[in-house]
mmCIF file of C-alpha atoms and ligand atoms in Angstrom:
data_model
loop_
_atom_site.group_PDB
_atom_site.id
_atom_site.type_symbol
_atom_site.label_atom_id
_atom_site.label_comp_id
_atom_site.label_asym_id
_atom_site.label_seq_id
_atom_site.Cartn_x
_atom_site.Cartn_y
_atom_site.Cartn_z
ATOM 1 C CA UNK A 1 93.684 128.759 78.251
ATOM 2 C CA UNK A 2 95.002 125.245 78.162
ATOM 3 C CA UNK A 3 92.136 122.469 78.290
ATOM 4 C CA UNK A 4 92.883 119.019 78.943
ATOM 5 C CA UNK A 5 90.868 115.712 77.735
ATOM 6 C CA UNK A 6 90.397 113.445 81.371
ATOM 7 C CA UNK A 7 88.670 110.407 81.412
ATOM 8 C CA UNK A 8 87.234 109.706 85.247
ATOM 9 C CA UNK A 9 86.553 106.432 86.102
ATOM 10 C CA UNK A 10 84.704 106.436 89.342
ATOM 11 C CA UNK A 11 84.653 102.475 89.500
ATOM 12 C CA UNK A 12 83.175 100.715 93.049
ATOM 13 C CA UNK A 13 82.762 101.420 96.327
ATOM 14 C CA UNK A 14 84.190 104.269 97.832
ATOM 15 C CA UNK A 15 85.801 105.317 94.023
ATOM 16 C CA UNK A 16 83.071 107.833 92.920
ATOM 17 C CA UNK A 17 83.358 109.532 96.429
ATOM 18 C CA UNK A 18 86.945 109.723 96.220
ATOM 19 C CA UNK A 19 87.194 110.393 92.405
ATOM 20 C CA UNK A 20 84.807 113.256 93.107
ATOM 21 C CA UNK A 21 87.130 115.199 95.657
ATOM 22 C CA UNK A 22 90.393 115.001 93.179
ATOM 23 C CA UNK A 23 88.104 116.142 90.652
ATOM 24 C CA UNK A 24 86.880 119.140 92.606
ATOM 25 C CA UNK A 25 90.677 120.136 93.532
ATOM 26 C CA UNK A 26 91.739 119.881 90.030
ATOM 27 C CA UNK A 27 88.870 121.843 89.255
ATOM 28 C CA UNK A 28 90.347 124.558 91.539
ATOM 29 C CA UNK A 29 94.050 124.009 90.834
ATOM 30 C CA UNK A 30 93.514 124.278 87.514
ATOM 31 C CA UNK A 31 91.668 127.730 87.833
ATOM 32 C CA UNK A 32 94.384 129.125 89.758
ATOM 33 C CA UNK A 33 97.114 128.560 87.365
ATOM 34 C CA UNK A 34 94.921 129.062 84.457
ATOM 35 C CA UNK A 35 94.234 125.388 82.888
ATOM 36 C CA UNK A 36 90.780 123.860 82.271
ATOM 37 C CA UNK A 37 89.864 119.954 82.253
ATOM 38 C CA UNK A 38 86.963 118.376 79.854
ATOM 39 C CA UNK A 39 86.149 115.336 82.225
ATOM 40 C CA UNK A 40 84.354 112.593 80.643
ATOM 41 C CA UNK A 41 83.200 109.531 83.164
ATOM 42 C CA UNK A 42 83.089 106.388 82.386
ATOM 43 C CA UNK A 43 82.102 103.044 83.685
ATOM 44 C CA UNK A 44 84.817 99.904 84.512
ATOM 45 C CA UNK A 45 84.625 97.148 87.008
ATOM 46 C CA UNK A 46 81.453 95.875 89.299
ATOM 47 C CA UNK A 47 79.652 98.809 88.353
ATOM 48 C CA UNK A 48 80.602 98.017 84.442
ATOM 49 C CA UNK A 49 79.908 93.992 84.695
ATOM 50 C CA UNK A 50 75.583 95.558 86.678
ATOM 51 C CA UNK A 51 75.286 97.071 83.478
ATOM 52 C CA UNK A 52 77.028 96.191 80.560
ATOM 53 C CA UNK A 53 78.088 92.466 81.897
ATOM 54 C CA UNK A 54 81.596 93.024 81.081
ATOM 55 C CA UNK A 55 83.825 94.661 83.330
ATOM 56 C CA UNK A 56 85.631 97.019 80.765
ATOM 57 C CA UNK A 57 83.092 98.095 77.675
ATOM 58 C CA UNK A 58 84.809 99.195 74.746
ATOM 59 C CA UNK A 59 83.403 102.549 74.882
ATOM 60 C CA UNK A 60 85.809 103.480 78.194
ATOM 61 C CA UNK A 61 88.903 102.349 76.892
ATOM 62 C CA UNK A 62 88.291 104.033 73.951
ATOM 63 C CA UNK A 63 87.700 107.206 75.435
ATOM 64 C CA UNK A 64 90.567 106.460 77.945
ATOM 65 C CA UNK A 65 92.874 106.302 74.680
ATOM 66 C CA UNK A 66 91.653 109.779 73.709
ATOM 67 C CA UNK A 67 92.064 111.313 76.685
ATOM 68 C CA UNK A 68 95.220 113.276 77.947
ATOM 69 C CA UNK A 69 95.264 111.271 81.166
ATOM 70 C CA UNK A 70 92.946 108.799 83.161
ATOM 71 C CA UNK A 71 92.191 108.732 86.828
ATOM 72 C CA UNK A 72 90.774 105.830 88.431
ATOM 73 C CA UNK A 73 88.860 105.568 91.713
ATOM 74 C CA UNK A 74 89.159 101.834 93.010
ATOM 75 C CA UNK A 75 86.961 98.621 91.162
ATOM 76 C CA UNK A 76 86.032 95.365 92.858
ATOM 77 C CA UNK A 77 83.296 94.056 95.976
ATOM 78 C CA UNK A 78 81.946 91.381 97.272
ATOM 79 C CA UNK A 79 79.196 91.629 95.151
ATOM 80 C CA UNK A 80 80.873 90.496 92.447
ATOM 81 C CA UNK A 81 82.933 87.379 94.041
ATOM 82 C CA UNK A 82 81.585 84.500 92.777
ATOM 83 C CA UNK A 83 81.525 86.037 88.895
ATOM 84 C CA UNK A 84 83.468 84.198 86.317
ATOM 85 C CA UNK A 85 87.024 84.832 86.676
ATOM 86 C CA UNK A 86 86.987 86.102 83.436
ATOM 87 C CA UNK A 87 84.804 88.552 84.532
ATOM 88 C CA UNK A 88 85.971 90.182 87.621
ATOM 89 C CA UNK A 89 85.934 93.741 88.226
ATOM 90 C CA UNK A 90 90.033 93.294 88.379
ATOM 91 C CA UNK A 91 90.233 92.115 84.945
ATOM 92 C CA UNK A 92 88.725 96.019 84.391
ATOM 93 C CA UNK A 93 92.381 96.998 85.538
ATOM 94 C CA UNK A 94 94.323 94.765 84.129
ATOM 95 C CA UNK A 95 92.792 95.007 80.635
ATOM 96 C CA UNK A 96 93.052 99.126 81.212
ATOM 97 C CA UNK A 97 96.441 98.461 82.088
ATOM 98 C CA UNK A 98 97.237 96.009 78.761
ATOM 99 C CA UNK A 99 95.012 97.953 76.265
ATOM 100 C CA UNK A 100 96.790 101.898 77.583
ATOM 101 C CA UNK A 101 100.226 99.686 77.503
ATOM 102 C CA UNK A 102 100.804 101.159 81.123
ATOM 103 C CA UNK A 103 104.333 99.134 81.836
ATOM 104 C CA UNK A 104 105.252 101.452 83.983
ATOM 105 C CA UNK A 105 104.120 101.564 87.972
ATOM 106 C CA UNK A 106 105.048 103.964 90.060
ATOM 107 C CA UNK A 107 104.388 103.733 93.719
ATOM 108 C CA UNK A 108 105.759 106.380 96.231
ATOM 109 C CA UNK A 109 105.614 105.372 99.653
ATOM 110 C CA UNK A 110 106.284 108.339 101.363
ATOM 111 C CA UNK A 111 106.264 109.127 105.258
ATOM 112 C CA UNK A 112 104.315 112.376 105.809
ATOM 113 C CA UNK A 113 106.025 113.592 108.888
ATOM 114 C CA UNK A 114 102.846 114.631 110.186
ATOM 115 C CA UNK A 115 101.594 110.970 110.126
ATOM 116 C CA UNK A 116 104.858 108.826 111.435
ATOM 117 C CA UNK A 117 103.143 108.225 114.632
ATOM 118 C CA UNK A 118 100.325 105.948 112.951
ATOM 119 C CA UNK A 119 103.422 104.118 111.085
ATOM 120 C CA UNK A 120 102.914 100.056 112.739
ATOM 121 C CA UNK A 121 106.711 100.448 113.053
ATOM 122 C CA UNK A 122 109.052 102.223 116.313
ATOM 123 C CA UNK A 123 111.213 104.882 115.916
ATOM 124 C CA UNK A 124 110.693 105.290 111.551
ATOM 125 C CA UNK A 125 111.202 109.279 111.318
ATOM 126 C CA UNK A 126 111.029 109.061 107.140
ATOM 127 C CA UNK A 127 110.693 107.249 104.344
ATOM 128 C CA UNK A 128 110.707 108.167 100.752
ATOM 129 C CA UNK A 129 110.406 105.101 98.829
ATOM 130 C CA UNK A 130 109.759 104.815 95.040
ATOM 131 C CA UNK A 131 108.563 101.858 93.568
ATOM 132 C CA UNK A 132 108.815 101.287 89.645
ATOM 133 C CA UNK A 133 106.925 97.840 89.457
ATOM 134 C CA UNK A 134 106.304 96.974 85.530
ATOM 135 C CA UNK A 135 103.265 96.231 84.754
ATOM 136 C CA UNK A 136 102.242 94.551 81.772
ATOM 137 C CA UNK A 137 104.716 91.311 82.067
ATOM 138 C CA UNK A 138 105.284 88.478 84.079
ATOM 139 C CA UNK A 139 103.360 85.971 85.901
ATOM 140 C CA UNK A 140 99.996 88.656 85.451
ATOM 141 C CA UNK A 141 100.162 87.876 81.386
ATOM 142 C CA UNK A 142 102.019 85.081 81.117
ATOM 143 C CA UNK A 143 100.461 81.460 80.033
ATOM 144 C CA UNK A 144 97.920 80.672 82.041
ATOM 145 C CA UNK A 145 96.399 77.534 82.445
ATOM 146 C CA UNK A 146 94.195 74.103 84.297
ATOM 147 C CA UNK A 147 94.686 70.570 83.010
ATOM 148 C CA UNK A 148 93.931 67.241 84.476
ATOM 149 C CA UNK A 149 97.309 65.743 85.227
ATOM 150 C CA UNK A 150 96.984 61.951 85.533
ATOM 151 C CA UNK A 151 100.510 61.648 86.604
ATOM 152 C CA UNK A 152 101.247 61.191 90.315
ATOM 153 C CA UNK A 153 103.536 62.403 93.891
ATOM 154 C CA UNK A 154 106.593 60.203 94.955
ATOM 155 C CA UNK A 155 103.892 58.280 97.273
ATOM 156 C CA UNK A 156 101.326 57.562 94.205
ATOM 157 C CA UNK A 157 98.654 60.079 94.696
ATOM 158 C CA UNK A 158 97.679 60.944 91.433
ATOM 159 C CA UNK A 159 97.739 64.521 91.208
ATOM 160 C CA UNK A 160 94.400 65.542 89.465
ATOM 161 C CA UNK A 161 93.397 69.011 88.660
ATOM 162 C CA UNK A 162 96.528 70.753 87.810
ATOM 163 C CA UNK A 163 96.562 74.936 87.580
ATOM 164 C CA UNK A 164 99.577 77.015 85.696
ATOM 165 C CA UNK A 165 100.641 80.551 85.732
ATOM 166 C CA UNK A 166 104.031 81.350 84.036
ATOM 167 C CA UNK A 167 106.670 84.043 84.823
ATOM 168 C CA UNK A 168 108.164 85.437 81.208
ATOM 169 C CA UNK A 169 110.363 88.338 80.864
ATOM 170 C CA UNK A 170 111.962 89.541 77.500
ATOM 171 C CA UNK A 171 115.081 91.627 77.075
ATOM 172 C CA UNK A 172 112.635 94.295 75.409
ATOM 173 C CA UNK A 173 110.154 94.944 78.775
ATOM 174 C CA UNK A 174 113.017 94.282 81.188
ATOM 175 C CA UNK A 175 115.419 97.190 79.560
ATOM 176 C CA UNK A 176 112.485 99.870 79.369
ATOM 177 C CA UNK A 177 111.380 99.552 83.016
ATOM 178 C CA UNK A 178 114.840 99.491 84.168
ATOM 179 C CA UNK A 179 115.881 102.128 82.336
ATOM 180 C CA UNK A 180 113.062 104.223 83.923
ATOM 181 C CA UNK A 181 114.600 102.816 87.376
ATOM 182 C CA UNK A 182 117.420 104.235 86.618
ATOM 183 C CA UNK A 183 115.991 107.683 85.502
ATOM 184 C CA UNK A 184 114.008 108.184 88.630
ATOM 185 C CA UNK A 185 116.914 107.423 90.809
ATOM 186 C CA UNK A 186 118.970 110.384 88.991
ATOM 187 C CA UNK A 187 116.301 112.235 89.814
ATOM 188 C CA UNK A 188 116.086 111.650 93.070
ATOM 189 C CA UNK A 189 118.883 110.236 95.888
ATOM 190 C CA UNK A 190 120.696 108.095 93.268
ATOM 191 C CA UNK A 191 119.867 104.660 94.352
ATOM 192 C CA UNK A 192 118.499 102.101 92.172
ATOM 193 C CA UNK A 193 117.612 98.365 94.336
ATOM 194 C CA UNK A 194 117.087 95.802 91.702
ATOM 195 C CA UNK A 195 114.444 93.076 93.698
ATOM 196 C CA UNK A 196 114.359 89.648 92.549
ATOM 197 C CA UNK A 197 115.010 86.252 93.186
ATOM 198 C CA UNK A 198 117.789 85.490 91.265
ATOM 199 C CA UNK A 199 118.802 82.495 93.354
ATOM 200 C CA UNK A 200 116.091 80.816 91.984
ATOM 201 C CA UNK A 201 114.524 82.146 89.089
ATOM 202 C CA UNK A 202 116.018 82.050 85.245
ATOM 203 C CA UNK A 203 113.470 85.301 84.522
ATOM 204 C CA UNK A 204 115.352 87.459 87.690
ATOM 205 C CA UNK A 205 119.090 86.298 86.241
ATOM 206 C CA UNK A 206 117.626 87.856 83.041
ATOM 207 C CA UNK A 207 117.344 91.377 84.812
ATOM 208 C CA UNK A 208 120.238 91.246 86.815
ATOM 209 C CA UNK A 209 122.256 90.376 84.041
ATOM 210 C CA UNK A 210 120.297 93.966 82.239
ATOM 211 C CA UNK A 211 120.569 95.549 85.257
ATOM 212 C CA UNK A 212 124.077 95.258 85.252
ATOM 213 C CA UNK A 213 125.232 95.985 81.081
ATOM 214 C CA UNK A 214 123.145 99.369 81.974
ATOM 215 C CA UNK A 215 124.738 100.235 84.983
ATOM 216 C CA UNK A 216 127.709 102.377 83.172
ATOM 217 C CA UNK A 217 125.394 104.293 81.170
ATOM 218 C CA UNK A 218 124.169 105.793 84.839
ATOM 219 C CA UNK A 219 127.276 106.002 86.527
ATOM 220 C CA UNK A 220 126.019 108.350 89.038
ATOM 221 C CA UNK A 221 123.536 105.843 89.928
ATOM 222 C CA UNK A 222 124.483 103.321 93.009
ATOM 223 C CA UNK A 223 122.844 99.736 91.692
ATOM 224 C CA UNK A 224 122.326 97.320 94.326
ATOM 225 C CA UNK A 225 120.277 93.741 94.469
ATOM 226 C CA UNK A 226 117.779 92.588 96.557
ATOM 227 C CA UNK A 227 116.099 88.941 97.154
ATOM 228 C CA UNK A 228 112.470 89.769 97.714
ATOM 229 C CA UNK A 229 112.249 87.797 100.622
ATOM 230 C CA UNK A 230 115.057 89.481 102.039
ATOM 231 C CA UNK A 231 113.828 92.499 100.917
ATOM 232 C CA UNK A 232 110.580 92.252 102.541
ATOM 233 C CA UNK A 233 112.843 92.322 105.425
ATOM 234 C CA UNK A 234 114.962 94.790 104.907
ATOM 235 C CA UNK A 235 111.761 97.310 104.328
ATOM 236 C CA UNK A 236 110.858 96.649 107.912
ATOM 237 C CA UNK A 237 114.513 96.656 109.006
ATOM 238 C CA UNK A 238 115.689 99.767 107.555
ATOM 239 C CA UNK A 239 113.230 101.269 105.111
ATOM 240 C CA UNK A 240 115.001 104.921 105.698
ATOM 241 C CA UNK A 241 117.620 103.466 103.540
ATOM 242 C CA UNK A 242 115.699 103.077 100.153
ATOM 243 C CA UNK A 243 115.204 105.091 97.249
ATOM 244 C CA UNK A 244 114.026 103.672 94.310
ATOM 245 C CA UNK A 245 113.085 100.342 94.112
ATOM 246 C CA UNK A 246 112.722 98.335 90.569
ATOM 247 C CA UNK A 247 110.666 95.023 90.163
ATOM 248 C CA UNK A 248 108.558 92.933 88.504
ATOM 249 C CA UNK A 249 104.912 92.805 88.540
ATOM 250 C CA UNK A 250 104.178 90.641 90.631
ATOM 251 C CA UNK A 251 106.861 91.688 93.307
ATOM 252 C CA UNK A 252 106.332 95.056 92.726
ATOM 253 C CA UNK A 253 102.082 94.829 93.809
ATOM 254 C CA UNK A 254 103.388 92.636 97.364
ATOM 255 C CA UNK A 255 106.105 94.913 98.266
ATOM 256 C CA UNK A 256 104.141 98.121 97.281
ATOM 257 C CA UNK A 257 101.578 97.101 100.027
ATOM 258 C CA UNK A 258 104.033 96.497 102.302
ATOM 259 C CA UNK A 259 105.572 99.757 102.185
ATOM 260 C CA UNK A 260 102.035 102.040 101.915
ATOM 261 C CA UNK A 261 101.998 99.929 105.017
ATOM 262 C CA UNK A 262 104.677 101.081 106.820
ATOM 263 C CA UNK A 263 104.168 105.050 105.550
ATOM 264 C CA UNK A 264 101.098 104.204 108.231
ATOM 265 C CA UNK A 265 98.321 104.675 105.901
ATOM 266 C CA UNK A 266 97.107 103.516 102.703
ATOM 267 C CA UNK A 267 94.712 106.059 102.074
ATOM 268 C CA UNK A 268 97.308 108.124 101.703
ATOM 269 C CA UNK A 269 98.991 106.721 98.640
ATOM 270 C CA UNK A 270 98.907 107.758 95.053
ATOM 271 C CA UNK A 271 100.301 105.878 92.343
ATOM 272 C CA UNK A 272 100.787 106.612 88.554
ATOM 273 C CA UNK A 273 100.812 104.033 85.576
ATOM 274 C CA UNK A 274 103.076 105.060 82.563
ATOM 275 C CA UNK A 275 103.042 103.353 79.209
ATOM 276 C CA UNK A 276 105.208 105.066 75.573
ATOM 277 C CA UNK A 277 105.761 108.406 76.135
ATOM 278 C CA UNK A 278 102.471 110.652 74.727
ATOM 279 C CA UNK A 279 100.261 108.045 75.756
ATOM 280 C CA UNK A 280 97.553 108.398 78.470
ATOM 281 C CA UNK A 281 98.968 107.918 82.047
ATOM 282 C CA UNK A 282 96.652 106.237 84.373
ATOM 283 C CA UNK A 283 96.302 107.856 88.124
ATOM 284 C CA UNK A 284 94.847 105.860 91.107
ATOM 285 C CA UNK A 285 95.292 105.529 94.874
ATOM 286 C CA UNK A 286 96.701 102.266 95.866
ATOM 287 C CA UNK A 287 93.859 101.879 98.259
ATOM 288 C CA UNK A 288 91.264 99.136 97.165
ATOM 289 C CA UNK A 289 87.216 100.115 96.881
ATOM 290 C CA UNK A 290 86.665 99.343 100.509
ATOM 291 C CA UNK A 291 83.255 98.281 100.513
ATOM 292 C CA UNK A 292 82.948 98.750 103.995
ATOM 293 C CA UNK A 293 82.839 102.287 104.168
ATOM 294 C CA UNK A 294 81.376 103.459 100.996
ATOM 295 C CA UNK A 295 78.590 105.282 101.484
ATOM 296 C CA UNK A 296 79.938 106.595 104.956
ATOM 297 C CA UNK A 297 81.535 109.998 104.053
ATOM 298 C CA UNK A 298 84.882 108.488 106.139
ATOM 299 C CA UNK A 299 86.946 107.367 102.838
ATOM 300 C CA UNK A 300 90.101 109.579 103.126
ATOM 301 C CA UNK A 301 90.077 111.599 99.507
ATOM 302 C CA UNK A 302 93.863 112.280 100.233
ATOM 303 C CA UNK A 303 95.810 108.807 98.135
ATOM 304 C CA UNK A 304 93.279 110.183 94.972
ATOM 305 C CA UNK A 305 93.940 114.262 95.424
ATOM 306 C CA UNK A 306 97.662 112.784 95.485
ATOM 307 C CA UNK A 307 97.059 110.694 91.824
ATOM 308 C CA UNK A 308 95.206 113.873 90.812
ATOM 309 C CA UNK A 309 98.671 115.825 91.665
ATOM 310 C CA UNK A 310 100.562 113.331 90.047
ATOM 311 C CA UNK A 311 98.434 113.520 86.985
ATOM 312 C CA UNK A 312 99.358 116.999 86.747
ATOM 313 C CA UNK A 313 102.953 116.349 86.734
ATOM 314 C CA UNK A 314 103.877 113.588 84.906
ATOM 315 C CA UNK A 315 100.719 113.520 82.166
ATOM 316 C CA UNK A 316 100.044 117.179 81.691
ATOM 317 C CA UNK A 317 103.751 118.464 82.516
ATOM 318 C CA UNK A 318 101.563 121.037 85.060
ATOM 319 C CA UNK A 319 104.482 121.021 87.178
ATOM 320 C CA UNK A 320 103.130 124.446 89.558
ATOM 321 C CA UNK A 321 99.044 123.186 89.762
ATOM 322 C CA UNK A 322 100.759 119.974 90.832
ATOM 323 C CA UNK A 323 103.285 121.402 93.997
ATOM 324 C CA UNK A 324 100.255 123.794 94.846
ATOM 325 C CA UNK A 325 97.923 120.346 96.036
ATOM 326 C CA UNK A 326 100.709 118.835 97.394
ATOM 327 C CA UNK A 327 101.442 121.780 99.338
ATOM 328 C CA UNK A 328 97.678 122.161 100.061
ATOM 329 C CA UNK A 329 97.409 118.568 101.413
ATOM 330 C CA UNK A 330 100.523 119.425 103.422
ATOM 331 C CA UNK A 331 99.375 121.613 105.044
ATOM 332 C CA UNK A 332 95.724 120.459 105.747
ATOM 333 C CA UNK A 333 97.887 117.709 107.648
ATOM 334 C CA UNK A 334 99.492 120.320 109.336
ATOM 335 C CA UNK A 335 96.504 121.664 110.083
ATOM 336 C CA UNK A 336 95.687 118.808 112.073
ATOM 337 C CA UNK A 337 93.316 117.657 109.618
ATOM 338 C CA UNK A 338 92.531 113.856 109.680
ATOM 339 C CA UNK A 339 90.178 111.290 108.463
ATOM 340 C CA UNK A 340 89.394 108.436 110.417
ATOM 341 C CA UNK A 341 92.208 106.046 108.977
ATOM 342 C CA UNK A 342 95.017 108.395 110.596
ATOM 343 C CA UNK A 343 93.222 109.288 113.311
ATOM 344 C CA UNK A 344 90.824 111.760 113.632
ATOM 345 C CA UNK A 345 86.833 111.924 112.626
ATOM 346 C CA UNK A 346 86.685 114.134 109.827
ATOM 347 C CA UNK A 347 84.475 113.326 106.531
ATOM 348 C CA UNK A 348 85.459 112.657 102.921
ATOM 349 C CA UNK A 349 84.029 116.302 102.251
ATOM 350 C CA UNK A 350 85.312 117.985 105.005
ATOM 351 C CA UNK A 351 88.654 116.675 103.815
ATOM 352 C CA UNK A 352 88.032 117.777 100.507
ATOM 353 C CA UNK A 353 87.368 121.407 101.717
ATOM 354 C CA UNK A 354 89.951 122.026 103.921
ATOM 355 C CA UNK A 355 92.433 120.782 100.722
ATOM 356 C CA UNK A 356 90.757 123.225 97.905
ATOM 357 C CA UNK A 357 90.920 125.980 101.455
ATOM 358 C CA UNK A 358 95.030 125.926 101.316
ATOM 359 C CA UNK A 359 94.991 125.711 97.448
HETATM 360 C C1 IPM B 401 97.099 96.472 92.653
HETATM 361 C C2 IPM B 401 96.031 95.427 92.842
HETATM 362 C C3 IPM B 401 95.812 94.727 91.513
HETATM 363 C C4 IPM B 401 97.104 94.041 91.129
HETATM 364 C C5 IPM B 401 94.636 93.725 91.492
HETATM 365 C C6 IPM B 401 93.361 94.340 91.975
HETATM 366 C C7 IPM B 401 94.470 93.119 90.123
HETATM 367 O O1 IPM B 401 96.371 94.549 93.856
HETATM 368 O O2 IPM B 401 96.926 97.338 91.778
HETATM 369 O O3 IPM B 401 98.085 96.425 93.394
HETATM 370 O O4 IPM B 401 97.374 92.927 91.603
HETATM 371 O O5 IPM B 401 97.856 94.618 90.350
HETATM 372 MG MG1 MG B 402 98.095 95.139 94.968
#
């Protein structure tokens, strides 16, 4: 039997309560298709800074880098708000996503058509979005920077404390994620939106200008360009008409909200982050740690059993465990199955249950 290294980083808020439901299902998958899982936790974000005063020790990412795959619950609270910017439970996932070299986002916003009634939007009968946003580039890990600027505005205000954060993009990270792009739309409906702002920005004519020396090597791939400000449009407008959708890091994390958004609930979105292939993938729901609820038992499970089944796909190449959650959440929703965020009053655990139940 197979036995796979996964490091489980339960994180803040409702994370441990959510990590703890993918964990059970994968415990069950994985015993019906004859795999095993070694799951070491570790510590990262508010949780991390309470007792180690950093947000990321050493010790996790080290056993994150000898591990087969990581899945993360959701860091961050208002606890730790006023904490030195250095210190913030986010920098736990940016410095997972840096030290893994995770450049690679993906973000499926898909429409269960179970759930298109809680979609904010009229008359939306699918959507099957997939957003590649890189991750490791741009304005996120670019030069950052504060400086007292004594020069002044056009009416003689001096301008005073001045803050910097700069957009960079090589050749190098452009190609890779794009190439990706370009991979995932073969494998899908064989569309590939390119979303920039090229009418402004040197760094976007930079991956148009990639965009477009690849295109021939995918000729069955239809390349098209976006603005992002049009494109934020367009998602509301017509978001039946996208397939994949590849971006920079900072466009990528505003446009993947806005399109969990529109699937009508965030708690029920996985995501996947994808560095060299043979590295550790890192699995996560989009969700945040919502502090509000934690504790309640009414955190929906289903946006981390989701990362779980991605894990199993794209990190482990456990292609049948994988479609048998999917299914399994599927048809829980079927079931009629819901946690307060779509609409019913089930718990966290009864979720859980009813998911291992169809496995
Ligand atoms: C996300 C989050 C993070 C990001 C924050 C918490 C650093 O918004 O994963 O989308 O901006 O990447
Ligand atoms: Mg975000």
């Amino acid at each position: 039997m197979k036995t796979y290294k996964i490091a489980v980083i339960p994180g803040d808020g409702i994370g441990p309560e959510v990590t703890s439901s993918a964990v059970a299902v994968l415990k069950t998958a994985g015993s019906l298709e004859d795999i095993a899982f070694e799951f070491t936790e570790c510590d990262a974000g508010g949780c991390a800074i309470d007792r180690y005063g950093e947000p990321l020790p050493a010790s996790t990412l080290d056993v994150c880098r000898n591990s087969d795959a990581v899945l993360l619950g959701a860091v961050g609270g208002p606890e730790w708000d006023n904490v030195d910017p250095s210190l913030r439970p986010e920098r736990a996932l940016l410095g997972l996503r840096a030290g893994l070299g995770l450049y690679s986002n993906l973000r499926p916003a898909l429409m269960f058509r179970e759930l298109a009634s809680a979609s904010p939007l009229k008359n939306v009968e699918s959507m099957d979005i997939l957003i590649v946003r890189e991750l490791t580039g741009g304005i996120y890990f670019g030069k950052h920077g504060v400086f007292e600027s004594s020069e002044s505005l056009p009416d003689g205000t001096v301008k005073g404390l001045t803050a910097y954060d700069t957009e960079e993009y090589s050749t190098a990270e452009i190609t890779r994620i794009l190439m990706e792009g370009f991979r995932y739309a073969q494998a899908r409906r064989k569309k590939l939106t390119l979303v920039d702002k090229a009418n402004v920005l040197e760094s976007s004519r930079l991956w148009r200008k990639i965009a477009n020396e690849l295109a021939p090597s995918y000729p069955d791939v239809a390349l098209d360009f976006l603005y992002v400000d049009n494109c934020s449009m367009q998602l509301i407008n017509r978001p039946s008409t996208f397939d994949v959708i590849v971006t920079s890091n900072m466009f990528g994390d505003i446009l993947s909200d806005e399109a969990g958004m529109i699937t009508g609930s965030i708690g029920m979105l996985p995501s996947a982050s994808l560095g060299a292939p043979g590295t550790p993938g890192m699995y996560e729901p989009v969700h945040g740690s919502a502090p509000d609820i934690a504790g309640t038992g009414k955190a929906n499970p289903l946006a981390t059993i989701l990362s779980a089944s991605m894990l199993l796909r794209w990190s482990l190449g456990e292609t049948a465990a994988s479609d048998r959650i999917e299914k399994a959440v599927r048809s829980a929703l079927a079931d009629g199955f819901r946690t307060s965020d779509i609409g019913g009053d089930i718990s966290t655990e009864e979720m859980t249950r009813a998911v291992i139940e169809r496995l």
